[in-house]
Amino acid sequence: MDEAKDFKGYLTYTGMGIFVVVAYFTFIGVYLLRKVLPLPTMMAPYC
């Protein structure tokens, strides 16, 4: 019982950590892209 609870908490904690890291790197990437490219990032093609 305790092991399953700890595992679920670990998964939740890891998911939150991954989400924070991805959001952080996305923010950095968009910021650098906007500094390098004069055109707005919204107009740049995503594919």
Short mmCIF file of C-alpha atoms in Angstrom, two decimals:
data_model
loop_
_atom_site.label_atom_id
_atom_site.label_comp_id
_atom_site.label_asym_id
_atom_site.label_seq_id
_atom_site.Cartn_x
_atom_site.Cartn_y
_atom_site.Cartn_z
CA MET A 1 0.00 0.00 0.00
CA ASP A 2 2.69 2.49 1.03
CA GLU A 3 4.89 1.60 -1.94
CA ALA A 4 2.08 2.22 -4.43
CA LYS A 5 1.32 5.56 -2.75
CA ASP A 6 4.98 6.61 -2.87
CA PHE A 7 5.23 5.53 -6.51
CA LYS A 8 2.16 7.60 -7.45
CA GLY A 9 3.54 10.62 -5.60
CA TYR A 10 6.90 10.11 -7.35
CA LEU A 11 5.18 10.03 -10.75
CA THR A 12 3.24 13.20 -9.95
CA TYR A 13 6.41 14.95 -8.74
CA THR A 14 8.36 13.83 -11.82
CA GLY A 15 5.55 14.97 -14.13
CA MET A 16 5.51 18.40 -12.51
CA GLY A 17 9.30 18.61 -12.77
CA ILE A 18 9.26 17.68 -16.46
CA PHE A 19 6.49 20.22 -17.12
CA VAL A 20 8.47 22.99 -15.37
CA VAL A 21 11.66 22.13 -17.29
CA VAL A 22 9.85 22.02 -20.65
CA ALA A 23 8.08 25.33 -19.95
CA TYR A 24 11.39 26.90 -18.86
CA PHE A 25 13.30 25.79 -21.97
CA THR A 26 10.38 26.78 -24.22
CA PHE A 27 10.44 30.27 -22.68
CA ILE A 28 14.21 30.53 -23.17
CA GLY A 29 13.93 29.27 -26.77
CA VAL A 30 11.18 31.75 -27.66
CA TYR A 31 13.13 34.59 -26.02
CA LEU A 32 16.33 33.75 -27.95
CA LEU A 33 14.34 33.28 -31.17
CA ARG A 34 12.78 36.73 -30.76
CA LYS A 35 16.21 38.26 -30.12
CA VAL A 36 17.76 36.58 -33.18
CA LEU A 37 14.83 37.02 -35.56
CA PRO A 38 13.34 40.51 -35.95
CA LEU A 39 9.95 39.14 -37.04
CA PRO A 40 7.48 38.12 -34.32
CA THR A 41 7.55 34.48 -33.24
CA MET A 42 3.79 34.13 -33.81
CA MET A 43 4.29 34.72 -37.55
CA ALA A 44 7.09 32.16 -37.85
CA PRO A 45 5.96 28.77 -39.23
CA TYR A 46 5.92 25.98 -36.66
CA CYS A 47 6.50 23.14 -39.14
#
